[in-house]
């Protein structure tokens, strides 16, 4: 919930945008959302694709099969509904760090026929990792497509062999943005007394 005590920042890059919302008064949470920089344009392109698919399929089907002329209206409705629900909105990823509780990982893309907020409400997938299961948040080094060295944000969890990637859809994020997100996670994940203990272990 956005209030006057919340600080909201926006970082624009060529491939993505970062929205950061911090609860400043008590520093209880920070919410970081990453979406494609051309989100609105992709929605428009998806709608154009829907209309092209409808035009081509309907015209070809109705012209080729005379038997379908009797059901012309229903064919058009069926093709439109099917294409609208098959072509998704661009994927949005979000993490919410709640002080002394843990990190919630979320993502959604939804359907182009619904507005942004409704898609988030209807199609959002969430995973909560409690603080007692989190060993640390780190910037890890890895290889992308076998030859390119990249850095990515991830969570080390107890009793898990694999790292939990925080923004899998934006694996090639700029390192300076990853450092900012890392600092925010460290700041909001631990209470002051736990932060001192955590820093001593590193």
mmCIF file of C-alpha atoms in Angstrom:
data_model
loop_
_atom_site.group_PDB
_atom_site.id
_atom_site.type_symbol
_atom_site.label_atom_id
_atom_site.label_comp_id
_atom_site.label_asym_id
_atom_site.label_seq_id
_atom_site.Cartn_x
_atom_site.Cartn_y
_atom_site.Cartn_z
ATOM 1 C CA UNK A 1 0.000 0.000 0.000
ATOM 2 C CA UNK A 2 1.491 3.318 -1.090
ATOM 3 C CA UNK A 3 1.515 6.023 1.562
ATOM 4 C CA UNK A 4 3.234 9.350 2.042
ATOM 5 C CA UNK A 5 5.898 7.642 4.162
ATOM 6 C CA UNK A 6 6.890 5.405 1.237
ATOM 7 C CA UNK A 7 9.754 6.333 -1.055
ATOM 8 C CA UNK A 8 9.249 5.315 -4.694
ATOM 9 C CA UNK A 9 12.067 5.272 -7.231
ATOM 10 C CA UNK A 10 12.175 4.360 -10.882
ATOM 11 C CA UNK A 11 15.260 3.279 -12.837
ATOM 12 C CA UNK A 12 15.012 3.072 -16.624
ATOM 13 C CA UNK A 13 17.297 0.920 -18.745
ATOM 14 C CA UNK A 14 17.172 0.012 -22.413
ATOM 15 C CA UNK A 15 15.830 -3.494 -21.727
ATOM 16 C CA UNK A 16 13.984 -3.122 -18.438
ATOM 17 C CA UNK A 17 12.641 -0.770 -15.775
ATOM 18 C CA UNK A 18 13.044 -1.099 -12.020
ATOM 19 C CA UNK A 19 10.455 0.239 -9.575
ATOM 20 C CA UNK A 20 11.562 0.422 -5.954
ATOM 21 C CA UNK A 21 9.148 1.170 -3.148
ATOM 22 C CA UNK A 22 10.499 1.504 0.392
ATOM 23 C CA UNK A 23 8.601 1.956 3.617
ATOM 24 C CA UNK A 24 10.763 4.723 5.074
ATOM 25 C CA UNK A 25 9.236 5.484 8.444
ATOM 26 C CA UNK A 26 9.920 2.148 10.120
ATOM 27 C CA UNK A 27 11.896 0.490 7.302
ATOM 28 C CA UNK A 28 9.677 -2.575 7.436
ATOM 29 C CA UNK A 29 9.761 -3.581 3.760
ATOM 30 C CA UNK A 30 11.121 -2.859 0.311
ATOM 31 C CA UNK A 31 9.383 -3.936 -2.899
ATOM 32 C CA UNK A 32 11.362 -4.203 -6.131
ATOM 33 C CA UNK A 33 9.548 -4.731 -9.430
ATOM 34 C CA UNK A 34 11.209 -5.315 -12.797
ATOM 35 C CA UNK A 35 9.282 -5.084 -16.054
ATOM 36 C CA UNK A 36 10.278 -4.748 -19.738
ATOM 37 C CA UNK A 37 11.100 -1.141 -20.625
ATOM 38 C CA UNK A 38 8.748 -1.307 -23.626
ATOM 39 C CA UNK A 39 5.875 -2.926 -21.709
ATOM 40 C CA UNK A 40 3.115 -0.766 -23.262
ATOM 41 C CA UNK A 41 4.513 -1.199 -26.760
ATOM 42 C CA UNK A 42 4.611 -4.975 -26.336
ATOM 43 C CA UNK A 43 0.964 -4.947 -25.284
ATOM 44 C CA UNK A 44 0.090 -3.025 -28.464
ATOM 45 C CA UNK A 45 2.143 -5.429 -30.600
ATOM 46 C CA UNK A 46 0.383 -8.371 -28.987
ATOM 47 C CA UNK A 47 -2.992 -6.852 -29.873
ATOM 48 C CA UNK A 48 -1.815 -6.311 -33.452
ATOM 49 C CA UNK A 49 -0.764 -9.975 -33.545
ATOM 50 C CA UNK A 50 -4.202 -11.013 -32.289
ATOM 51 C CA UNK A 51 -5.962 -9.066 -35.044
ATOM 52 C CA UNK A 52 -3.608 -10.426 -37.732
ATOM 53 C CA UNK A 53 -4.157 -14.004 -36.543
ATOM 54 C CA UNK A 54 -7.916 -13.462 -36.487
ATOM 55 C CA UNK A 55 -7.954 -11.940 -39.947
ATOM 56 C CA UNK A 56 -5.815 -14.664 -41.528
ATOM 57 C CA UNK A 57 -7.375 -17.676 -39.823
ATOM 58 C CA UNK A 58 -10.933 -16.521 -40.156
ATOM 59 C CA UNK A 59 -10.625 -15.493 -43.793
ATOM 60 C CA UNK A 60 -8.799 -18.702 -44.755
ATOM 61 C CA UNK A 61 -11.124 -20.985 -42.819
ATOM 62 C CA UNK A 62 -14.337 -19.340 -43.928
ATOM 63 C CA UNK A 63 -13.263 -19.176 -47.564
ATOM 64 C CA UNK A 64 -11.911 -22.713 -47.715
ATOM 65 C CA UNK A 65 -14.696 -24.511 -45.896
ATOM 66 C CA UNK A 66 -18.166 -23.492 -47.081
ATOM 67 C CA UNK A 67 -19.707 -25.620 -44.354
ATOM 68 C CA UNK A 68 -18.365 -23.143 -41.800
ATOM 69 C CA UNK A 69 -20.355 -20.262 -43.295
ATOM 70 C CA UNK A 70 -23.331 -21.321 -41.260
ATOM 71 C CA UNK A 71 -21.229 -20.890 -38.113
ATOM 72 C CA UNK A 72 -19.305 -17.809 -39.256
ATOM 73 C CA UNK A 73 -20.163 -15.800 -36.140
ATOM 74 C CA UNK A 74 -19.128 -18.547 -33.721
ATOM 75 C CA UNK A 75 -15.898 -19.275 -35.588
ATOM 76 C CA UNK A 76 -14.911 -15.621 -35.334
ATOM 77 C CA UNK A 77 -15.719 -15.486 -31.634
ATOM 78 C CA UNK A 78 -13.893 -18.766 -30.967
ATOM 79 C CA UNK A 79 -10.726 -17.746 -32.814
ATOM 80 C CA UNK A 80 -10.690 -14.343 -31.111
ATOM 81 C CA UNK A 81 -11.128 -15.762 -27.607
ATOM 82 C CA UNK A 82 -8.508 -18.457 -28.204
ATOM 83 C CA UNK A 83 -5.888 -16.019 -29.541
ATOM 84 C CA UNK A 84 -6.522 -13.493 -26.755
ATOM 85 C CA UNK A 85 -5.900 -16.108 -24.067
ATOM 86 C CA UNK A 86 -2.929 -17.738 -25.810
ATOM 87 C CA UNK A 87 -0.957 -14.499 -26.309
ATOM 88 C CA UNK A 88 0.220 -13.342 -22.891
ATOM 89 C CA UNK A 89 1.255 -9.962 -21.526
ATOM 90 C CA UNK A 90 4.994 -9.320 -20.924
ATOM 91 C CA UNK A 91 6.328 -10.988 -17.784
ATOM 92 C CA UNK A 92 6.812 -8.871 -14.660
ATOM 93 C CA UNK A 93 8.971 -10.003 -11.733
ATOM 94 C CA UNK A 94 8.920 -8.730 -8.177
ATOM 95 C CA UNK A 95 10.584 -9.346 -4.829
ATOM 96 C CA UNK A 96 9.340 -8.061 -1.490
ATOM 97 C CA UNK A 97 11.778 -8.062 1.405
ATOM 98 C CA UNK A 98 9.956 -7.923 4.746
ATOM 99 C CA UNK A 99 12.213 -7.070 7.657
ATOM 100 C CA UNK A 100 12.840 -9.990 10.007
ATOM 101 C CA UNK A 101 10.343 -12.200 8.107
ATOM 102 C CA UNK A 102 11.836 -13.082 4.758
ATOM 103 C CA UNK A 103 11.576 -12.572 1.012
ATOM 104 C CA UNK A 104 8.601 -13.081 -1.263
ATOM 105 C CA UNK A 105 9.340 -13.849 -4.919
ATOM 106 C CA UNK A 106 6.530 -13.076 -7.369
ATOM 107 C CA UNK A 107 5.929 -12.992 -11.094
ATOM 108 C CA UNK A 108 2.964 -12.574 -13.433
ATOM 109 C CA UNK A 109 2.173 -11.910 -17.084
ATOM 110 C CA UNK A 110 -1.533 -12.577 -17.483
ATOM 111 C CA UNK A 111 -3.686 -11.870 -20.520
ATOM 112 C CA UNK A 112 -3.663 -8.836 -22.775
ATOM 113 C CA UNK A 113 -7.440 -8.443 -22.502
ATOM 114 C CA UNK A 114 -7.156 -7.595 -18.791
ATOM 115 C CA UNK A 115 -5.578 -4.450 -17.298
ATOM 116 C CA UNK A 116 -2.247 -4.603 -15.472
ATOM 117 C CA UNK A 117 -3.625 -4.645 -11.901
ATOM 118 C CA UNK A 118 -6.198 -7.310 -12.687
ATOM 119 C CA UNK A 119 -3.540 -9.514 -14.315
ATOM 120 C CA UNK A 120 -1.366 -9.127 -11.238
ATOM 121 C CA UNK A 121 -4.240 -10.105 -8.970
ATOM 122 C CA UNK A 122 -5.404 -13.062 -11.075
ATOM 123 C CA UNK A 123 -2.158 -14.598 -12.337
ATOM 124 C CA UNK A 124 0.490 -13.692 -9.774
ATOM 125 C CA UNK A 125 2.604 -16.645 -8.633
ATOM 126 C CA UNK A 126 4.231 -16.254 -5.223
ATOM 127 C CA UNK A 127 6.913 -18.038 -3.266
ATOM 128 C CA UNK A 128 7.801 -16.964 0.261
ATOM 129 C CA UNK A 129 11.173 -17.819 1.782
ATOM 130 C CA UNK A 130 11.248 -17.242 5.534
ATOM 131 C CA UNK A 131 14.266 -15.553 7.060
ATOM 132 C CA UNK A 132 15.277 -18.596 9.099
ATOM 133 C CA UNK A 133 15.730 -20.521 5.820
ATOM 134 C CA UNK A 134 17.803 -17.776 4.178
ATOM 135 C CA UNK A 135 21.558 -18.134 4.579
ATOM 136 C CA UNK A 136 22.333 -15.054 2.505
ATOM 137 C CA UNK A 137 21.513 -12.996 -0.565
ATOM 138 C CA UNK A 138 24.459 -12.872 -2.965
ATOM 139 C CA UNK A 139 25.529 -11.726 -6.410
ATOM 140 C CA UNK A 140 26.760 -14.883 -8.073
ATOM 141 C CA UNK A 141 28.965 -15.269 -11.137
ATOM 142 C CA UNK A 142 27.990 -17.621 -13.910
ATOM 143 C CA UNK A 143 28.068 -18.331 -17.628
ATOM 144 C CA UNK A 144 25.313 -17.390 -20.055
ATOM 145 C CA UNK A 145 24.932 -19.420 -23.256
ATOM 146 C CA UNK A 146 28.275 -21.110 -22.504
ATOM 147 C CA UNK A 147 30.548 -18.190 -23.272
ATOM 148 C CA UNK A 148 29.335 -14.951 -21.666
ATOM 149 C CA UNK A 149 30.215 -14.276 -18.024
ATOM 150 C CA UNK A 150 27.321 -12.692 -16.134
ATOM 151 C CA UNK A 151 26.404 -11.793 -12.577
ATOM 152 C CA UNK A 152 22.992 -12.548 -11.122
ATOM 153 C CA UNK A 153 21.178 -12.130 -7.819
ATOM 154 C CA UNK A 154 20.260 -15.240 -5.897
ATOM 155 C CA UNK A 155 19.349 -16.551 -2.467
ATOM 156 C CA UNK A 156 21.237 -19.262 -0.596
ATOM 157 C CA UNK A 157 18.731 -21.323 1.391
ATOM 158 C CA UNK A 158 19.328 -23.914 4.076
ATOM 159 C CA UNK A 159 19.227 -27.592 3.072
ATOM 160 C CA UNK A 160 18.905 -26.708 -0.607
ATOM 161 C CA UNK A 161 21.511 -27.699 -3.182
ATOM 162 C CA UNK A 162 20.421 -25.158 -5.796
ATOM 163 C CA UNK A 163 20.508 -21.378 -5.534
ATOM 164 C CA UNK A 164 17.207 -19.524 -5.836
ATOM 165 C CA UNK A 165 17.532 -16.952 -8.634
ATOM 166 C CA UNK A 166 15.720 -13.749 -7.749
ATOM 167 C CA UNK A 167 14.975 -12.380 -11.234
ATOM 168 C CA UNK A 168 15.291 -15.315 -13.667
ATOM 169 C CA UNK A 169 13.671 -13.342 -16.483
ATOM 170 C CA UNK A 170 16.266 -10.560 -16.216
ATOM 171 C CA UNK A 171 19.396 -12.622 -15.757
ATOM 172 C CA UNK A 172 21.502 -10.073 -17.683
ATOM 173 C CA UNK A 173 20.702 -7.105 -15.470
ATOM 174 C CA UNK A 174 23.354 -4.405 -15.089
ATOM 175 C CA UNK A 175 25.769 -5.078 -12.251
ATOM 176 C CA UNK A 176 25.195 -1.645 -10.709
ATOM 177 C CA UNK A 177 21.469 -2.395 -10.472
ATOM 178 C CA UNK A 178 22.193 -5.776 -8.910
ATOM 179 C CA UNK A 179 24.437 -4.108 -6.333
ATOM 180 C CA UNK A 180 21.651 -1.676 -5.433
ATOM 181 C CA UNK A 181 19.130 -4.500 -5.006
ATOM 182 C CA UNK A 182 21.662 -6.488 -2.991
ATOM 183 C CA UNK A 183 22.219 -3.547 -0.630
ATOM 184 C CA UNK A 184 18.472 -3.082 -0.180
ATOM 185 C CA UNK A 185 18.010 -6.782 0.602
ATOM 186 C CA UNK A 186 20.776 -6.688 3.193
ATOM 187 C CA UNK A 187 19.338 -3.541 4.709
ATOM 188 C CA UNK A 188 15.751 -4.742 5.009
ATOM 189 C CA UNK A 189 16.176 -8.453 5.640
ATOM 190 C CA UNK A 190 17.822 -8.221 9.046
ATOM 191 C CA UNK A 191 17.188 -6.352 12.255
ATOM 192 C CA UNK A 192 20.116 -4.221 13.467
ATOM 193 C CA UNK A 193 21.293 -6.755 16.049
ATOM 194 C CA UNK A 194 21.060 -9.590 13.522
ATOM 195 C CA UNK A 195 22.788 -7.474 10.867
ATOM 196 C CA UNK A 196 25.811 -7.042 13.147
ATOM 197 C CA UNK A 197 25.977 -10.784 13.709
ATOM 198 C CA UNK A 198 25.457 -11.449 9.990
ATOM 199 C CA UNK A 199 28.274 -9.071 9.015
ATOM 200 C CA UNK A 200 30.647 -10.755 11.466
ATOM 201 C CA UNK A 201 30.146 -14.064 9.676
ATOM 202 C CA UNK A 202 31.244 -12.612 6.312
#
